[in-house]
PDB file of C-alpha atoms and ligand atoms in Angstrom:
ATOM      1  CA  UNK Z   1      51.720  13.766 -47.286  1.00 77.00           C
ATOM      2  CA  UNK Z   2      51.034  12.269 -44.122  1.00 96.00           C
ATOM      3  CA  UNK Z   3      49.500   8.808 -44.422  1.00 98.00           C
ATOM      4  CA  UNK Z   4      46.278   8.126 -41.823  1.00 98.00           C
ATOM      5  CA  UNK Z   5      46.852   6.108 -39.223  1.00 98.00           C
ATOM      6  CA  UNK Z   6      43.946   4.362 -36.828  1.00 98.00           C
ATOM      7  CA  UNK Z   7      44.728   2.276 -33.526  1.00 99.00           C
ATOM      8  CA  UNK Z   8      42.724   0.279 -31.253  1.00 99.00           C
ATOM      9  CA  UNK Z   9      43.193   0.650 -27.738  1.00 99.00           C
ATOM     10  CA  UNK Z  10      41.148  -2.103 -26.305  1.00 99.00           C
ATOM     11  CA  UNK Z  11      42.355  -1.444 -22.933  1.00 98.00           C
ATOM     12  CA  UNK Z  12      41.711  -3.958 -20.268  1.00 98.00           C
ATOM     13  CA  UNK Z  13      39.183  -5.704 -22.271  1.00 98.00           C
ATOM     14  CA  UNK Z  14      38.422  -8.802 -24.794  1.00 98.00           C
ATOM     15  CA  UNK Z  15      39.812 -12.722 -23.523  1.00 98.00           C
ATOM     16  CA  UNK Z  16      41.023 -14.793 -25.010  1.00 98.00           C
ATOM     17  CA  UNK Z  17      39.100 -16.373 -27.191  1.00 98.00           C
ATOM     18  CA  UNK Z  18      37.406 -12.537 -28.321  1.00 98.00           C
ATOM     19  CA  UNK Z  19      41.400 -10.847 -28.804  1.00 98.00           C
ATOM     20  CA  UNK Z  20      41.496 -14.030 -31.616  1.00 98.00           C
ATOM     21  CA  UNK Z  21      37.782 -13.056 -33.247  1.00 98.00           C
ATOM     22  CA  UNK Z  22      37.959  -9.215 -33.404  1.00 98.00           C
ATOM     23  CA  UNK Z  23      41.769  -9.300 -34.713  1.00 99.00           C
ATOM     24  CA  UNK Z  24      40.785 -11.974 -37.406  1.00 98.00           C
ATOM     25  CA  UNK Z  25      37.986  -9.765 -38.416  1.00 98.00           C
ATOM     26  CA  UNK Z  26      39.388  -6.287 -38.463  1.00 98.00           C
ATOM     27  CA  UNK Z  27      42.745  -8.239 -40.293  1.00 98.00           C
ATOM     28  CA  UNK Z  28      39.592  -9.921 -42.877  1.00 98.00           C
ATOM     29  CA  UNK Z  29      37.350  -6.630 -42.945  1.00 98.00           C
ATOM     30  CA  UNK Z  30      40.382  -4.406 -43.896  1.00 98.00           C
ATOM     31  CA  UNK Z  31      42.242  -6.068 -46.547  1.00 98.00           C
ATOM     32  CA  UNK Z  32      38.790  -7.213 -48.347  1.00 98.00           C
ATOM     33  CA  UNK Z  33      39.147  -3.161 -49.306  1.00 96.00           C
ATOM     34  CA  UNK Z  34      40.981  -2.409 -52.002  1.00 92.00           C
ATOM     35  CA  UNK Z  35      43.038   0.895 -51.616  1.00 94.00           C
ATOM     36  CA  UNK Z  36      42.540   1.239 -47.672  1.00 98.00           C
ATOM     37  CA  UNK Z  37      45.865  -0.147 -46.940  1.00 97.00           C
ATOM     38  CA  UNK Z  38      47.923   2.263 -49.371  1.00 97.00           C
ATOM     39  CA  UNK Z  39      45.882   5.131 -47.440  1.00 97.00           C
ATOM     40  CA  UNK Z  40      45.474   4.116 -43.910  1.00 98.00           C
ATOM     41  CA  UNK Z  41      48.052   2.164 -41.357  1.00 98.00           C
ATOM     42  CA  UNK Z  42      46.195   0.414 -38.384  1.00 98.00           C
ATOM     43  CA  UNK Z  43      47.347  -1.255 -35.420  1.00 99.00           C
ATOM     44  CA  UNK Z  44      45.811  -3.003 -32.675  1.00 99.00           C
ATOM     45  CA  UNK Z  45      46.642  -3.047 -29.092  1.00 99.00           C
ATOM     46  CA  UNK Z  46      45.231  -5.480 -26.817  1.00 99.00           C
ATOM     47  CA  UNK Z  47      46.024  -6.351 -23.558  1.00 98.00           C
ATOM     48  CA  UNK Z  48      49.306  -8.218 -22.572  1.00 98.00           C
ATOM     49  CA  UNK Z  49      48.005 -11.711 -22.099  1.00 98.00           C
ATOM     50  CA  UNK Z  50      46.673 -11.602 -25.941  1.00 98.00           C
ATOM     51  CA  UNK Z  51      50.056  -9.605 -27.858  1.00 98.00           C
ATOM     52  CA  UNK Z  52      50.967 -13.287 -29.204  1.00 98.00           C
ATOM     53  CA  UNK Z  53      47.449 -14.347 -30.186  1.00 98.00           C
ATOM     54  CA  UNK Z  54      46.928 -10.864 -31.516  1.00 98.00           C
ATOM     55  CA  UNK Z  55      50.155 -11.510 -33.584  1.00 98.00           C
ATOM     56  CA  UNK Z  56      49.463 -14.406 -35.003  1.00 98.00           C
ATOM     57  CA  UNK Z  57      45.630 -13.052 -36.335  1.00 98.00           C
ATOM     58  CA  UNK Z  58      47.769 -10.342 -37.836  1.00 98.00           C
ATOM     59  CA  UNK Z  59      50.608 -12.169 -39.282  1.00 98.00           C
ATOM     60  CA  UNK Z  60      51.582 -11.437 -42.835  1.00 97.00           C
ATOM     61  CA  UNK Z  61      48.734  -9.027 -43.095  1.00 98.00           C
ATOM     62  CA  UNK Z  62      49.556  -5.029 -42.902  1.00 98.00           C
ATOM     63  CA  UNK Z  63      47.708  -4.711 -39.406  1.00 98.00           C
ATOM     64  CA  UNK Z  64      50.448  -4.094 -36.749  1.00 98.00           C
ATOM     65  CA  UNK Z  65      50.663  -5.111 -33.168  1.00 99.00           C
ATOM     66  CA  UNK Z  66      50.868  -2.326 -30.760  1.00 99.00           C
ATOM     67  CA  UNK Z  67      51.220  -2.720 -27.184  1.00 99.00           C
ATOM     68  CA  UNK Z  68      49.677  -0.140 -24.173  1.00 98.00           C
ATOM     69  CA  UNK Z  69      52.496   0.334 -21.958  1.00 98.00           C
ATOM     70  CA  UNK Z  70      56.139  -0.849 -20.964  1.00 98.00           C
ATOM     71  CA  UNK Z  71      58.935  -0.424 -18.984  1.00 98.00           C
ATOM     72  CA  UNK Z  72      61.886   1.533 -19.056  1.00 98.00           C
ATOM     73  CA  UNK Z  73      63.935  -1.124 -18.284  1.00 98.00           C
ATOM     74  CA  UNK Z  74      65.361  -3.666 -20.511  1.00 97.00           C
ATOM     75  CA  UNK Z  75      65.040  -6.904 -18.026  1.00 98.00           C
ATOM     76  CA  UNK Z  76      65.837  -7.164 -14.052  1.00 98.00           C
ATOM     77  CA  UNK Z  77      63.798  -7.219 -10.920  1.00 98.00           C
ATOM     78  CA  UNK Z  78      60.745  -5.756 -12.047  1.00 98.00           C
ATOM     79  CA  UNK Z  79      58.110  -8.028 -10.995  1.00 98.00           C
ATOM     80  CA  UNK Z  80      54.851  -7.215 -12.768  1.00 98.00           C
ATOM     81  CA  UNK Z  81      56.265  -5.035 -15.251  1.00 98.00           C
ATOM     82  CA  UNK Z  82      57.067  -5.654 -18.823  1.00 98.00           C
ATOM     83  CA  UNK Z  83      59.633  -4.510 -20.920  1.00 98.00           C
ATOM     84  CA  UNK Z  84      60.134  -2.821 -24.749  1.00 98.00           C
ATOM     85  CA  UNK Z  85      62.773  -5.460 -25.554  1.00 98.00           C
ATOM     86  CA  UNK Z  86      59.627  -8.713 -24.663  1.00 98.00           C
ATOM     87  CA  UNK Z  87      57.130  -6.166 -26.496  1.00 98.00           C
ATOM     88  CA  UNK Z  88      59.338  -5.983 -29.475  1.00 98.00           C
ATOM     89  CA  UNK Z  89      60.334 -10.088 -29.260  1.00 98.00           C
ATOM     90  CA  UNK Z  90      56.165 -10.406 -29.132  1.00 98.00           C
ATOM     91  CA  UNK Z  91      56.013  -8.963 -32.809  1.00 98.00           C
ATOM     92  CA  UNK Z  92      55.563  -5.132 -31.717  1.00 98.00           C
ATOM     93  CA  UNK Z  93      55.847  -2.254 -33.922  1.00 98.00           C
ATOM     94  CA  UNK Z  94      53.775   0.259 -32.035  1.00 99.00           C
ATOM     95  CA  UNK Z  95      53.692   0.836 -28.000  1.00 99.00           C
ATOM     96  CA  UNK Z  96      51.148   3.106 -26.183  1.00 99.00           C
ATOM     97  CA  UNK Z  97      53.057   5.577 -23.677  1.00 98.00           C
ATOM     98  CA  UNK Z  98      51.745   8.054 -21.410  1.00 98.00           C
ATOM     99  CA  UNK Z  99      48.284   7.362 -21.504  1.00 98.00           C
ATOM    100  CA  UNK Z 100      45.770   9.404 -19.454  1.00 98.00           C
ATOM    101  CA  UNK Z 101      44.474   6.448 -17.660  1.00 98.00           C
ATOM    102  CA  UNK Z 102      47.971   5.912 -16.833  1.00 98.00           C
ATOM    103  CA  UNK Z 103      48.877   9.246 -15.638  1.00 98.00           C
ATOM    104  CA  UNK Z 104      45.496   9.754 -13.895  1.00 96.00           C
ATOM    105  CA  UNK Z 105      44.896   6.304 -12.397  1.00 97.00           C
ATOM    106  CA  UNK Z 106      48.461   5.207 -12.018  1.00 96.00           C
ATOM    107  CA  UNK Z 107      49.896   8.148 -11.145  1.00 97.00           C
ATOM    108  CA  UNK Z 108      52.586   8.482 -14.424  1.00 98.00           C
ATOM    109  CA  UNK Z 109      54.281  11.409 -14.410  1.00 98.00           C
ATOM    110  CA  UNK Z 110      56.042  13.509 -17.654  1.00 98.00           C
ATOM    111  CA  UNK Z 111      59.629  12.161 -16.347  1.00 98.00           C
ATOM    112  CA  UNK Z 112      59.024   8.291 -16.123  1.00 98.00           C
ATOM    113  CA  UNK Z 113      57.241   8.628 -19.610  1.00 98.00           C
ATOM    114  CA  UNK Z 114      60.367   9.869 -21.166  1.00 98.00           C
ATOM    115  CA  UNK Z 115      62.255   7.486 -19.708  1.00 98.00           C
ATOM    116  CA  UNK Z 116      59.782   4.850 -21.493  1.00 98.00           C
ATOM    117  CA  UNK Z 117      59.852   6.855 -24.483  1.00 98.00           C
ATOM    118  CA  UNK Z 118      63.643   6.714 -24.935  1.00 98.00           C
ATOM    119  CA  UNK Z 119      63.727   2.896 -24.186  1.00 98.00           C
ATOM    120  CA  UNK Z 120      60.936   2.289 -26.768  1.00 98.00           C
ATOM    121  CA  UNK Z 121      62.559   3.836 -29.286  1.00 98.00           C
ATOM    122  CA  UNK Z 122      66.016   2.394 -28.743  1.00 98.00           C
ATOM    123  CA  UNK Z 123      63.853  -1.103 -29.098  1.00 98.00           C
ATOM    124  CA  UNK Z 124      62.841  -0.223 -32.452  1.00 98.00           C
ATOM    125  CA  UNK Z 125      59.282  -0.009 -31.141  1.00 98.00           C
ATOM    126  CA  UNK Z 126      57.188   3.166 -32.486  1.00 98.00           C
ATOM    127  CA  UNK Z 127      55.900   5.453 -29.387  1.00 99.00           C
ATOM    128  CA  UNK Z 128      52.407   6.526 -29.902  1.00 99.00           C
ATOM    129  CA  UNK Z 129      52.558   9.452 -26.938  1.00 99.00           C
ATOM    130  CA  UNK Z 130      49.417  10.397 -25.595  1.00 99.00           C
ATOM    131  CA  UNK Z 131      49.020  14.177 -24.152  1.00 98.00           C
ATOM    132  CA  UNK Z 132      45.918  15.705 -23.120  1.00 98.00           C
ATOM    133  CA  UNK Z 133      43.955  18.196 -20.988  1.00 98.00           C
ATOM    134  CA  UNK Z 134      41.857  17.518 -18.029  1.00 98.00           C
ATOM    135  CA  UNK Z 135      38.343  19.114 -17.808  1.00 98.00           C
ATOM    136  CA  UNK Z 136      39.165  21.469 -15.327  1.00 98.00           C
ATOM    137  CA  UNK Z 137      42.259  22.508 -17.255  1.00 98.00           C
ATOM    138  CA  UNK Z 138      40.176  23.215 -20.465  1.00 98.00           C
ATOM    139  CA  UNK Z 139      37.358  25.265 -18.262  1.00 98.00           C
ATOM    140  CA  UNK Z 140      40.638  27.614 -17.026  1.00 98.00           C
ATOM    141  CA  UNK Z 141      41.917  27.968 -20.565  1.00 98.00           C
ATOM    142  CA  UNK Z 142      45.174  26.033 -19.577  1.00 98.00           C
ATOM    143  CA  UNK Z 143      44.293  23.337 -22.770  1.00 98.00           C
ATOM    144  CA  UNK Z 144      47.444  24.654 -24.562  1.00 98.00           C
ATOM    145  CA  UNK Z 145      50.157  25.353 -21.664  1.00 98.00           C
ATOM    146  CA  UNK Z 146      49.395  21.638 -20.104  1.00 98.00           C
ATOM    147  CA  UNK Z 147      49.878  20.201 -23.870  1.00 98.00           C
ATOM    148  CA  UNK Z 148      53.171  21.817 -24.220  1.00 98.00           C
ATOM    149  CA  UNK Z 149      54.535  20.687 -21.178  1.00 98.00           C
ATOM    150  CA  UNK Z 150      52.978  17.360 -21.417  1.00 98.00           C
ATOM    151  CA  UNK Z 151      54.719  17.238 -24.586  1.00 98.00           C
ATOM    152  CA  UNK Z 152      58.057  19.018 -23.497  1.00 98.00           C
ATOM    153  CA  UNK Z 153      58.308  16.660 -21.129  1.00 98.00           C
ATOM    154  CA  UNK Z 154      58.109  13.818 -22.382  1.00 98.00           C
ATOM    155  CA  UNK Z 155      60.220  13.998 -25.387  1.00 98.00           C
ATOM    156  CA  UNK Z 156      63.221  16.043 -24.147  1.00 97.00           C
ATOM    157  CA  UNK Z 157      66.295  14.767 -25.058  1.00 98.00           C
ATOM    158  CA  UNK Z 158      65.187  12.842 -28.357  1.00 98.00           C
ATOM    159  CA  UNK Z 159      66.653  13.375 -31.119  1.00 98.00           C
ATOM    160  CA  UNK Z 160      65.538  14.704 -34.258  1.00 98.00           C
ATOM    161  CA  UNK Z 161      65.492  11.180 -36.215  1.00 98.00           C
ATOM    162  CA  UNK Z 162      64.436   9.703 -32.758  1.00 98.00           C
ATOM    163  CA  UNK Z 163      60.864  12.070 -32.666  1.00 98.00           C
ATOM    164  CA  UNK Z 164      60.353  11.297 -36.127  1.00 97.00           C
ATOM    165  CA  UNK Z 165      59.652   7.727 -34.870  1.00 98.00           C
ATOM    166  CA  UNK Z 166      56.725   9.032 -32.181  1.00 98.00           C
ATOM    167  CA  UNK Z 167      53.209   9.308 -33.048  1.00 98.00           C
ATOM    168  CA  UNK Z 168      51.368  11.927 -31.018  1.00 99.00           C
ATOM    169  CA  UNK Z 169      47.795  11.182 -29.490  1.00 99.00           C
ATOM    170  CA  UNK Z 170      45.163  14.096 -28.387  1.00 98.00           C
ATOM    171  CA  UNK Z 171      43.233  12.721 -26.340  1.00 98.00           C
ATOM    172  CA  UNK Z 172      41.031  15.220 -23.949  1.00 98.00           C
ATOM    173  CA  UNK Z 173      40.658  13.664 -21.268  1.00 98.00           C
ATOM    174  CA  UNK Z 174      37.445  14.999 -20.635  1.00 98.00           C
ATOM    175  CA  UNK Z 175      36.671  13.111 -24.005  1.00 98.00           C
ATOM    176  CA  UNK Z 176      37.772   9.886 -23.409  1.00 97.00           C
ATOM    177  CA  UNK Z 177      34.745   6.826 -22.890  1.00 96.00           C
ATOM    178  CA  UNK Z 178      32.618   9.944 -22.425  1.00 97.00           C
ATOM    179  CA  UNK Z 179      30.436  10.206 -25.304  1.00 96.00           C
ATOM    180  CA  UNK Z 180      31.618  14.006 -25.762  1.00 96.00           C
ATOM    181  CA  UNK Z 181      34.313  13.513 -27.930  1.00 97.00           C
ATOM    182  CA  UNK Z 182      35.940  17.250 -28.985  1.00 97.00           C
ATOM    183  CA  UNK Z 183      34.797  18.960 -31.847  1.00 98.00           C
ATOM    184  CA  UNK Z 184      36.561  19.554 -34.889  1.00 98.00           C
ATOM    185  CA  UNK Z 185      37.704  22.961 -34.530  1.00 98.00           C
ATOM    186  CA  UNK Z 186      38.563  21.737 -31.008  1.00 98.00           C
ATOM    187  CA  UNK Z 187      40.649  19.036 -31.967  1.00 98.00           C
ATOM    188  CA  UNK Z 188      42.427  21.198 -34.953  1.00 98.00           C
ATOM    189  CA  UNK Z 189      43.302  23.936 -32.791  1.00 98.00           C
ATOM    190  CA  UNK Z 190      45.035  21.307 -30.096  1.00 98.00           C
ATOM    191  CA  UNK Z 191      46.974  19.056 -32.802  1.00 98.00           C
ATOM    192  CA  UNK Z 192      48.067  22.061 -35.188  1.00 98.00           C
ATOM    193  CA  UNK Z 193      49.430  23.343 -31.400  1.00 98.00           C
ATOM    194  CA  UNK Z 194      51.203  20.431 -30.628  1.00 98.00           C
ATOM    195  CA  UNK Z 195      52.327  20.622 -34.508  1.00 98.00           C
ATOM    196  CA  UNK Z 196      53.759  24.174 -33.808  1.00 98.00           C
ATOM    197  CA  UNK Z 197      55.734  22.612 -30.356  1.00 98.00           C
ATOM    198  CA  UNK Z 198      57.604  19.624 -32.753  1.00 98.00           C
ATOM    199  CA  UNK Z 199      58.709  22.175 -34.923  1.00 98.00           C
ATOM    200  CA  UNK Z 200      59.994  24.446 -32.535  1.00 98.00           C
ATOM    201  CA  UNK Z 201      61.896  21.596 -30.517  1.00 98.00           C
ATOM    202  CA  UNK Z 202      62.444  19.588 -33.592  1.00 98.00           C
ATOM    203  CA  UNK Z 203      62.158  21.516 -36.712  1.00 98.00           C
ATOM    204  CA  UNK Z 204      59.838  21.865 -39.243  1.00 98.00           C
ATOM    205  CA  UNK Z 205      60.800  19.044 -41.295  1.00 98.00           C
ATOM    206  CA  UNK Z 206      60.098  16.122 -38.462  1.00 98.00           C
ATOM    207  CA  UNK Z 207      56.622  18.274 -37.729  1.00 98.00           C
ATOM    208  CA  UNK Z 208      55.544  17.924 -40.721  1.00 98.00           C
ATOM    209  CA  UNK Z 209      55.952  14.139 -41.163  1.00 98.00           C
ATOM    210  CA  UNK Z 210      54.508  13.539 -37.479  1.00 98.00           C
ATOM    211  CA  UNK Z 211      51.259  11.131 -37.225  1.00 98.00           C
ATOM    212  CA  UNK Z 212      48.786  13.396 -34.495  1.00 99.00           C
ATOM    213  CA  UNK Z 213      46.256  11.027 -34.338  1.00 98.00           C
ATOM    214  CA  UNK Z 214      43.047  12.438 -31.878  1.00 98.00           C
ATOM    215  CA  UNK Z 215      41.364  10.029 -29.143  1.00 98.00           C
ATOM    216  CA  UNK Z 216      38.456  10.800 -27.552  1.00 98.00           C
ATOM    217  CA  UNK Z 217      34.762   9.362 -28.229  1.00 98.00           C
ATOM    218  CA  UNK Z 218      36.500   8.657 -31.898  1.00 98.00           C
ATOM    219  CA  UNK Z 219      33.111   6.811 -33.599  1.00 98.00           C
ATOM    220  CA  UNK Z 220      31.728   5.784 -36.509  1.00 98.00           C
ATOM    221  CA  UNK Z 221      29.405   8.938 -36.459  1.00 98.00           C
ATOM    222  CA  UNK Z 222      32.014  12.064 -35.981  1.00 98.00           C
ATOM    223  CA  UNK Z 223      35.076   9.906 -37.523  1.00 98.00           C
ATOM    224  CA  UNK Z 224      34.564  11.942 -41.260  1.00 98.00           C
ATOM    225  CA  UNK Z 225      34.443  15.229 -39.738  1.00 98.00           C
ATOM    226  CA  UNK Z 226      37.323  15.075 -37.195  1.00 98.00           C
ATOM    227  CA  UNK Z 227      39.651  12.583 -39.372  1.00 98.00           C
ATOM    228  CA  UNK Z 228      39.145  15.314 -42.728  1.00 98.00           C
ATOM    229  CA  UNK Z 229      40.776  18.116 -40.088  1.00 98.00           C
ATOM    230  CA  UNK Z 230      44.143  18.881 -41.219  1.00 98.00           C
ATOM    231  CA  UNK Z 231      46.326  18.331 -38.543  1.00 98.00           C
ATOM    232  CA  UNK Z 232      44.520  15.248 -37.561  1.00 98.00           C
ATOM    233  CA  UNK Z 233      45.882  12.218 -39.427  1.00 98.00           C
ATOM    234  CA  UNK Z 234      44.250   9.524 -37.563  1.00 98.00           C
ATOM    235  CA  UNK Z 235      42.423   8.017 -34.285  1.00 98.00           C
ATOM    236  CA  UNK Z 236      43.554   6.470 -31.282  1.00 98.00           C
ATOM    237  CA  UNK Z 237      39.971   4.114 -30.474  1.00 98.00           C
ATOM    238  CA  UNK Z 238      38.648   3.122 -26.885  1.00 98.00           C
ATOM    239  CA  UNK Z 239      35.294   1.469 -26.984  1.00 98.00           C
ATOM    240  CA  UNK Z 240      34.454   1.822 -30.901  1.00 98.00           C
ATOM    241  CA  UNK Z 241      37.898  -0.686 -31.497  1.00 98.00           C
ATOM    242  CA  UNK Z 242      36.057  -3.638 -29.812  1.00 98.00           C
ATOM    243  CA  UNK Z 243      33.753  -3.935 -32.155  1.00 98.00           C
ATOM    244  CA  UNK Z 244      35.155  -4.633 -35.843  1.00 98.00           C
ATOM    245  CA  UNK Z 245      32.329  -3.303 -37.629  1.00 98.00           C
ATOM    246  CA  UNK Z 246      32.777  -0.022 -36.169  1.00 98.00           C
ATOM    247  CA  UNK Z 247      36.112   0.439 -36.249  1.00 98.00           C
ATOM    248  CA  UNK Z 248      36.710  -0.617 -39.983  1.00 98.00           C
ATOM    249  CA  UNK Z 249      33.961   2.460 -40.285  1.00 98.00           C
ATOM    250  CA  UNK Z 250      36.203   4.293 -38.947  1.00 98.00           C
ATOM    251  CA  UNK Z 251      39.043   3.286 -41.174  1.00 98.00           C
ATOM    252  CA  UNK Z 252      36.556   3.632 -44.066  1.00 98.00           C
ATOM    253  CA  UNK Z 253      36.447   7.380 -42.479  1.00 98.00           C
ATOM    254  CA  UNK Z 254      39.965   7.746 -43.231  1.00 98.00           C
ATOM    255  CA  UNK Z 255      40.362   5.837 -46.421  1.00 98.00           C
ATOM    256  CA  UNK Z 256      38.195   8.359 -47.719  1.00 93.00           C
TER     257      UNK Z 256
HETATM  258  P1  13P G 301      37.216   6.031 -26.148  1.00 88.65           P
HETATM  259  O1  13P G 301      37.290   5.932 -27.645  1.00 88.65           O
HETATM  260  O2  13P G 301      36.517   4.871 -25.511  1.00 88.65           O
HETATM  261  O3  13P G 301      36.695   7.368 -25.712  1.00 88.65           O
HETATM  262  O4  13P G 301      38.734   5.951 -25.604  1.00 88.65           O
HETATM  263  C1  13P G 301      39.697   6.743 -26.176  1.00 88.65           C
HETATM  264  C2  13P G 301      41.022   6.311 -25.674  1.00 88.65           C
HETATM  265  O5  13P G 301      41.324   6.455 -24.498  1.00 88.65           O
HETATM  266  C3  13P G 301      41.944   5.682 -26.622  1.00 88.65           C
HETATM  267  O6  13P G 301      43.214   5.534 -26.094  1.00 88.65           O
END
């Protein structure tokens, strides 16, 4: 049984002061539930600047730290960039790799996320991978081939034990801070998909313990019918995430 498993991406939002007050109340909201933590695993990712406050509103709680990008490399002259090994000093356990925003505004390709991929994983950091179609892509029924090689490519040359230590994200990127967010039959047919590549590549015993969590216009609303999909054991949140009232609904949704 694969347990449930909702993030917050709160991209390049919050300060300071806000990282400290939405932490502490997600971290107060979710273990004032009894039972939610033996069903659901939640991490939070906020920006760079606010990994150690982040850390500290989480400490000796079970919300993890997660960050939303790194480096391949371990140190050197990298200026701006930052690297798994500082991620994982910060009190890490989760990373965010190949995000859309990243391959679509920043140019990311399949070949410098593996790189990341492989580094994140030798850091002892978990890879939550994002994959996804482009509008255009779905409209000439290409969903499927651009999620396989999305996914090929960015995970060839792990090994088995290696991929059981990524999390997979769907997240359409035609769904993402949208409002459209995919439907459930949408969503199932993608992740049980990408279920079908892990198993191929990486046999059927590290597919079936894989986390495929779907992002996407994730909210409080749609979060029962997508989360109770089989293949879909979680959410990766944008906007919902900065607000702790409506992401602990969300947990709630996959508590249930
Ligand atoms: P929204 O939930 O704002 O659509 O963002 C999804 C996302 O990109 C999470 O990584």
């Amino acid at each position: 049984m694969r347990k449930k498993f909702v993030a917050g991406n709160w991209k390049m939002n919050t300060d300071a002061a806000r990282a400290a007050e939405l932490a502490a109340q997600v971290v107060a909201g979710f273990v004032a539930q009894p039972g939610w933590a033996e069903k659901v695993q939640v991490a939070l990712c906020p920006p760079f600047p606010y990994l150690g406050i982040v850390a500290q509103a989480v400490k000796g709680s079970p919300v993890h730290l997660g960050a939303q990008n790194c480096h391949h490399e371990a140190s050197g002259a990298y200026t701006g960039e930052v690297s798994p090994v500082m991620l994982h000093d910060t009190g890490c356990h989760y990373v965010i790799l190949g995000h859309s925003e990243r391959r679509h505004k920043m140019g990311e390709t399949d070949a410098q996320i593996n790189l990341k991929v492989k580094a994140a994983l030798q850091n002892n950091l978990t890879v939550i991978l994002c994959v996804g179609e482009t509008l255009t892509e779905r409209q000439e029924q290409r969903t499927l081939a651009v999620l396989q090689s999305q996914f090929h490519g960015c995970c060839h040359g792990l090994s088995r034990d290696a991929m059981a230590k990524v999390v997979l994200a769907y997240e359409p990127v035609w769904a993402i801070g949208t409002g459209h967010n995919a439907t459930p039959e949408q969503a199932q047919e993608a992740h049980a998909f990408l279920r079908s590549r892990v198993s191929e590549e990486f046999g059927p015993d590290v597919a079936g313990r894989t986390q495929i969590l779907y992002g996407g216009s994730l909210v409080p609303d749609n979060a029962p019918q997508l989360l109770s999909q089989p293949d879909v054991d979680g959410g990766l949140i944008g906007g919902a995430s900065l607000d702790a009232a409506r992401f602990l609904k969300i947990i709630e949704a996959g508590a249930r």
